[in-house]
Amino acid sequence: MSIEQAIDRLKEAKLKGGSVAVLTGAGISAESGIPTFRGAGGLWKTCRPEELATAEAFEAQPEVVWEWYEWRRGIIRKAGPNPGHLAIAQMESLFSNFFLITQNVDNLHERAGSRTLVHLHGTISHNRCYHGCPALIEAKEPQAMIPKCSCGALMRPAVVWFGEMLPEEALEHAAIVSQEASVFLSVGTSGIVHPAASLPLLAKSNGAFLIEVNPDPTPLTSSSDLVLQGPSGVILPSLMAGLTSRTP
Ligand code: OAD
């Protein structure tokens, strides 16, 4: 099992006009200095994400939840895309059918130049009304106090919390591109939060060659056709270098 095999599969997809789908998780932003949710450094003040990223937690302790998001925002504001994000953005230009599906809320894919992408879990760069008023308000500056909507309700980060529905259109689109993919890359995700975690298996059951990029094993590892074990900031640029240095 080697990176050569991945390059061959991607090259074949390119030649045959097949489509490539990539699912990313927090691991791709780890090398930008943004902590992942789980594993080493994944905890914040001993709280698990499942305890903080919920409407129940926000109702019970809005200041604590807000502080966690402000902490993440502070890190994200200072962070920039890493070679893994850049490689995905470059890959997009190589394929006529290329789709990026991200669980990440940090917008580093866009900042790296990715254009064809869907966000499954929203974006941390904006707030919205906790009671559902439609406006999205950009959170440009740190805000120690939770801002209020004009309706009087608290504002909350424009991300998807546990127990909430994912944006319907984004999820539908992600499912379609997963079903159509000839090659599906699952990058830097622990593969335990559904429905995103089902997409690689949906792709595989529809004939995709499934490649996992992750330094550690995940529940997806045993179902993957190829596992590229290592940091995405190293593996993805190598993949791109192999794709661009060979004749098609
Ligand atoms: P996790 O924190 O669950 O998993 C991060 C994954 O990245 C792990 O499998 C790590 O082994 C891997 N990883 C770490 N460093 C890496 C590197 N340099 N290169 C590649 N992989 C690396 O993050 P997600 O799978 O994204 O949801 O978590 C899924 C969802 O759970 C998140 O979107 C978020 C969270 O709660 C919501 O906020 C709704």
PDB file of N, CA, C and O and ligand atoms in Angstrom, residues 25-27 30-31 36-38 103 121 160 162 188-190 193 214-216 218 231-232, ligand 1:
ATOM      1  N   GLY A  25     -11.738  16.715   8.065  1.00  0.00           N
ATOM      2  CA  GLY A  25     -12.094  16.951   9.460  1.00  0.00           C
ATOM      3  C   GLY A  25     -11.018  17.783  10.121  1.00  0.00           C
ATOM      4  O   GLY A  25     -10.056  18.229   9.465  1.00  0.00           O
ATOM      5  N   ALA A  26     -11.147  17.928  11.420  1.00  0.00           N
ATOM      6  CA  ALA A  26     -10.280  18.844  12.167  1.00  0.00           C
ATOM      7  C   ALA A  26      -8.787  18.550  11.997  1.00  0.00           C
ATOM      8  O   ALA A  26      -7.952  19.451  12.116  1.00  0.00           O
ATOM      9  N   GLY A  27      -8.438  17.287  11.679  1.00  0.00           N
ATOM     10  CA  GLY A  27      -7.028  16.923  11.549  1.00  0.00           C
ATOM     11  C   GLY A  27      -6.295  17.691  10.471  1.00  0.00           C
ATOM     12  O   GLY A  27      -5.089  17.944  10.601  1.00  0.00           O
ATOM     13  N   ALA A  30      -4.871  20.717  11.970  1.00  0.00           N
ATOM     14  CA  ALA A  30      -3.985  20.552  13.139  1.00  0.00           C
ATOM     15  C   ALA A  30      -2.626  21.210  12.880  1.00  0.00           C
ATOM     16  O   ALA A  30      -2.059  21.860  13.769  1.00  0.00           O
ATOM     17  N   GLU A  31      -2.139  21.053  11.648  1.00  0.00           N
ATOM     18  CA  GLU A  31      -0.819  21.636  11.349  1.00  0.00           C
ATOM     19  C   GLU A  31      -0.879  23.159  11.151  1.00  0.00           C
ATOM     20  O   GLU A  31       0.158  23.798  10.964  1.00  0.00           O
ATOM     21  N   THR A  36      -7.554  19.764  17.437  1.00  0.00           N
ATOM     22  CA  THR A  36      -8.653  18.895  17.014  1.00  0.00           C
ATOM     23  C   THR A  36      -9.630  18.769  18.180  1.00  0.00           C
ATOM     24  O   THR A  36      -9.373  19.277  19.267  1.00  0.00           O
ATOM     25  N   PHE A  37     -10.733  18.097  17.939  1.00  0.00           N
ATOM     26  CA  PHE A  37     -11.736  17.960  19.001  1.00  0.00           C
ATOM     27  C   PHE A  37     -11.389  16.820  19.952  1.00  0.00           C
ATOM     28  O   PHE A  37     -11.618  16.895  21.141  1.00  0.00           O
ATOM     29  N   ARG A  38     -10.859  15.749  19.361  1.00  0.00           N
ATOM     30  CA  ARG A  38     -10.575  14.558  20.164  1.00  0.00           C
ATOM     31  C   ARG A  38      -9.092  14.262  20.113  1.00  0.00           C
ATOM     32  O   ARG A  38      -8.373  14.802  19.293  1.00  0.00           O
ATOM     33  N   GLN A 103     -16.094  19.237   7.344  1.00  0.00           N
ATOM     34  CA  GLN A 103     -16.783  19.348   8.643  1.00  0.00           C
ATOM     35  C   GLN A 103     -16.230  20.546   9.397  1.00  0.00           C
ATOM     36  O   GLN A 103     -16.722  20.893  10.461  1.00  0.00           O
ATOM     37  N   HIS A 121     -20.888  21.593   8.794  1.00  0.00           N
ATOM     38  CA  HIS A 121     -21.097  21.993  10.194  1.00  0.00           C
ATOM     39  C   HIS A 121     -21.094  23.509  10.393  1.00  0.00           C
ATOM     40  O   HIS A 121     -20.862  23.973  11.508  1.00  0.00           O
ATOM     41  N   VAL A 160     -23.088  24.043  13.543  1.00  0.00           N
ATOM     42  CA  VAL A 160     -24.085  23.014  13.861  1.00  0.00           C
ATOM     43  C   VAL A 160     -23.680  22.354  15.172  1.00  0.00           C
ATOM     44  O   VAL A 160     -22.536  21.956  15.346  1.00  0.00           O
ATOM     45  N   PHE A 162     -24.343  19.384  18.279  1.00  0.00           N
ATOM     46  CA  PHE A 162     -24.833  18.013  18.428  1.00  0.00           C
ATOM     47  C   PHE A 162     -26.336  18.059  18.676  1.00  0.00           C
ATOM     48  O   PHE A 162     -26.818  18.890  19.446  1.00  0.00           O
ATOM     49  N   GLY A 188      -8.106  13.434   7.842  1.00  0.00           N
ATOM     50  CA  GLY A 188      -8.062  14.103   9.142  1.00  0.00           C
ATOM     51  C   GLY A 188      -9.366  14.118   9.899  1.00  0.00           C
ATOM     52  O   GLY A 188      -9.658  15.088  10.592  1.00  0.00           O
ATOM     53  N   THR A 189     -10.130  13.043   9.760  1.00  0.00           N
ATOM     54  CA  THR A 189     -11.355  12.971  10.561  1.00  0.00           C
ATOM     55  C   THR A 189     -11.382  11.672  11.357  1.00  0.00           C
ATOM     56  O   THR A 189     -10.954  10.629  10.864  1.00  0.00           O
ATOM     57  N   SER A 190     -11.895  11.759  12.587  1.00  0.00           N
ATOM     58  CA  SER A 190     -11.959  10.570  13.435  1.00  0.00           C
ATOM     59  C   SER A 190     -13.067   9.633  12.972  1.00  0.00           C
ATOM     60  O   SER A 190     -13.135   8.492  13.418  1.00  0.00           O
ATOM     61  N   VAL A 193     -18.445  11.074  13.973  1.00  0.00           N
ATOM     62  CA  VAL A 193     -19.611  11.966  14.064  1.00  0.00           C
ATOM     63  C   VAL A 193     -20.434  11.830  12.771  1.00  0.00           C
ATOM     64  O   VAL A 193     -19.959  12.174  11.685  1.00  0.00           O
ATOM     65  N   ASN A 214      -4.536   9.866   7.554  1.00  0.00           N
ATOM     66  CA  ASN A 214      -4.636  10.127   9.002  1.00  0.00           C
ATOM     67  C   ASN A 214      -3.408   9.501   9.674  1.00  0.00           C
ATOM     68  O   ASN A 214      -3.014   8.395   9.303  1.00  0.00           O
ATOM     69  N   PRO A 215      -2.816  10.161  10.645  1.00  0.00           N
ATOM     70  CA  PRO A 215      -1.676   9.531  11.331  1.00  0.00           C
ATOM     71  C   PRO A 215      -2.100   8.358  12.221  1.00  0.00           C
ATOM     72  O   PRO A 215      -1.274   7.505  12.542  1.00  0.00           O
ATOM     73  N   ASP A 216      -3.390   8.346  12.613  1.00  0.00           N
ATOM     74  CA  ASP A 216      -3.852   7.313  13.543  1.00  0.00           C
ATOM     75  C   ASP A 216      -5.011   6.521  12.944  1.00  0.00           C
ATOM     76  O   ASP A 216      -5.756   7.042  12.112  1.00  0.00           O
ATOM     77  N   THR A 218      -8.691   4.873  12.574  1.00  0.00           N
ATOM     78  CA  THR A 218     -10.044   5.343  12.899  1.00  0.00           C
ATOM     79  C   THR A 218     -11.006   4.189  12.609  1.00  0.00           C
ATOM     80  O   THR A 218     -10.600   3.185  12.019  1.00  0.00           O
ATOM     81  N   PRO A 231       0.656  12.777   8.627  1.00  0.00           N
ATOM     82  CA  PRO A 231      -0.030  14.082   8.649  1.00  0.00           C
ATOM     83  C   PRO A 231      -0.422  14.534   7.241  1.00  0.00           C
ATOM     84  O   PRO A 231       0.353  14.360   6.291  1.00  0.00           O
ATOM     85  N   SER A 232      -1.609  15.115   7.143  1.00  0.00           N
ATOM     86  CA  SER A 232      -2.102  15.517   5.816  1.00  0.00           C
ATOM     87  C   SER A 232      -1.232  16.610   5.193  1.00  0.00           C
ATOM     88  O   SER A 232      -1.145  16.713   3.973  1.00  0.00           O
TER      89      SER A 232
HETATM   90  P1  OAD B   1     -11.686  14.879  15.610  1.00  0.00           P
HETATM   91  O1  OAD B   1     -11.019  15.751  16.593  1.00  0.00           O
HETATM   92  O2  OAD B   1     -12.727  13.943  16.113  1.00  0.00           O
HETATM   93  O3  OAD B   1     -10.600  13.987  14.851  1.00  0.00           O
HETATM   94  C1  OAD B   1      -9.446  14.561  14.300  1.00  0.00           C
HETATM   95  C2  OAD B   1      -8.738  13.499  13.487  1.00  0.00           C
HETATM   96  O4  OAD B   1      -7.614  14.113  12.874  1.00  0.00           O
HETATM   97  C3  OAD B   1      -8.193  12.310  14.297  1.00  0.00           C
HETATM   98  O5  OAD B   1      -8.566  11.097  13.652  1.00  0.00           O
HETATM   99  C4  OAD B   1      -6.675  12.508  14.265  1.00  0.00           C
HETATM  100  O6  OAD B   1      -5.970  11.272  14.250  1.00  0.00           O
HETATM  101  C5  OAD B   1      -6.521  13.233  12.950  1.00  0.00           C
HETATM  102  N1  OAD B   1      -5.301  14.052  12.843  1.00  0.00           N
HETATM  103  C6  OAD B   1      -4.598  14.670  13.820  1.00  0.00           C
HETATM  104  N2  OAD B   1      -3.553  15.342  13.307  1.00  0.00           N
HETATM  105  C7  OAD B   1      -3.598  15.155  11.957  1.00  0.00           C
HETATM  106  C8  OAD B   1      -2.802  15.608  10.872  1.00  0.00           C
HETATM  107  N3  OAD B   1      -1.737  16.393  11.052  1.00  0.00           N
HETATM  108  N4  OAD B   1      -3.151  15.205   9.624  1.00  0.00           N
HETATM  109  C9  OAD B   1      -4.238  14.415   9.419  1.00  0.00           C
HETATM  110  N5  OAD B   1      -5.022  13.968  10.418  1.00  0.00           N
HETATM  111  C10 OAD B   1      -4.715  14.334  11.670  1.00  0.00           C
HETATM  112  O7  OAD B   1     -12.255  15.838  14.464  1.00  0.00           O
HETATM  113  P2  OAD B   1     -13.419  15.565  13.407  1.00  0.00           P
HETATM  114  O8  OAD B   1     -13.364  14.191  12.871  1.00  0.00           O
HETATM  115  O9  OAD B   1     -13.380  16.691  12.453  1.00  0.00           O
HETATM  116  O10 OAD B   1     -18.546  18.766  14.981  1.00  0.00           O
HETATM  117  O11 OAD B   1     -14.686  15.708  14.329  1.00  0.00           O
HETATM  118  C11 OAD B   1     -15.947  15.666  13.736  1.00  0.00           C
HETATM  119  C12 OAD B   1     -16.858  16.669  14.347  1.00  0.00           C
HETATM  120  O12 OAD B   1     -16.871  16.516  15.763  1.00  0.00           O
HETATM  121  C13 OAD B   1     -16.429  18.112  14.164  1.00  0.00           C
HETATM  122  O13 OAD B   1     -16.802  18.676  12.932  1.00  0.00           O
HETATM  123  C14 OAD B   1     -17.136  18.783  15.280  1.00  0.00           C
HETATM  124  C15 OAD B   1     -16.798  17.831  16.387  1.00  0.00           C
HETATM  125  O14 OAD B   1     -17.550  17.885  17.472  1.00  0.00           O
HETATM  126  C16 OAD B   1     -19.306  19.791  15.307  1.00  0.00           C
HETATM  127  O15 OAD B   1     -18.872  20.807  15.793  1.00  0.00           O
HETATM  128  C17 OAD B   1     -20.748  19.561  14.996  1.00  0.00           C
END
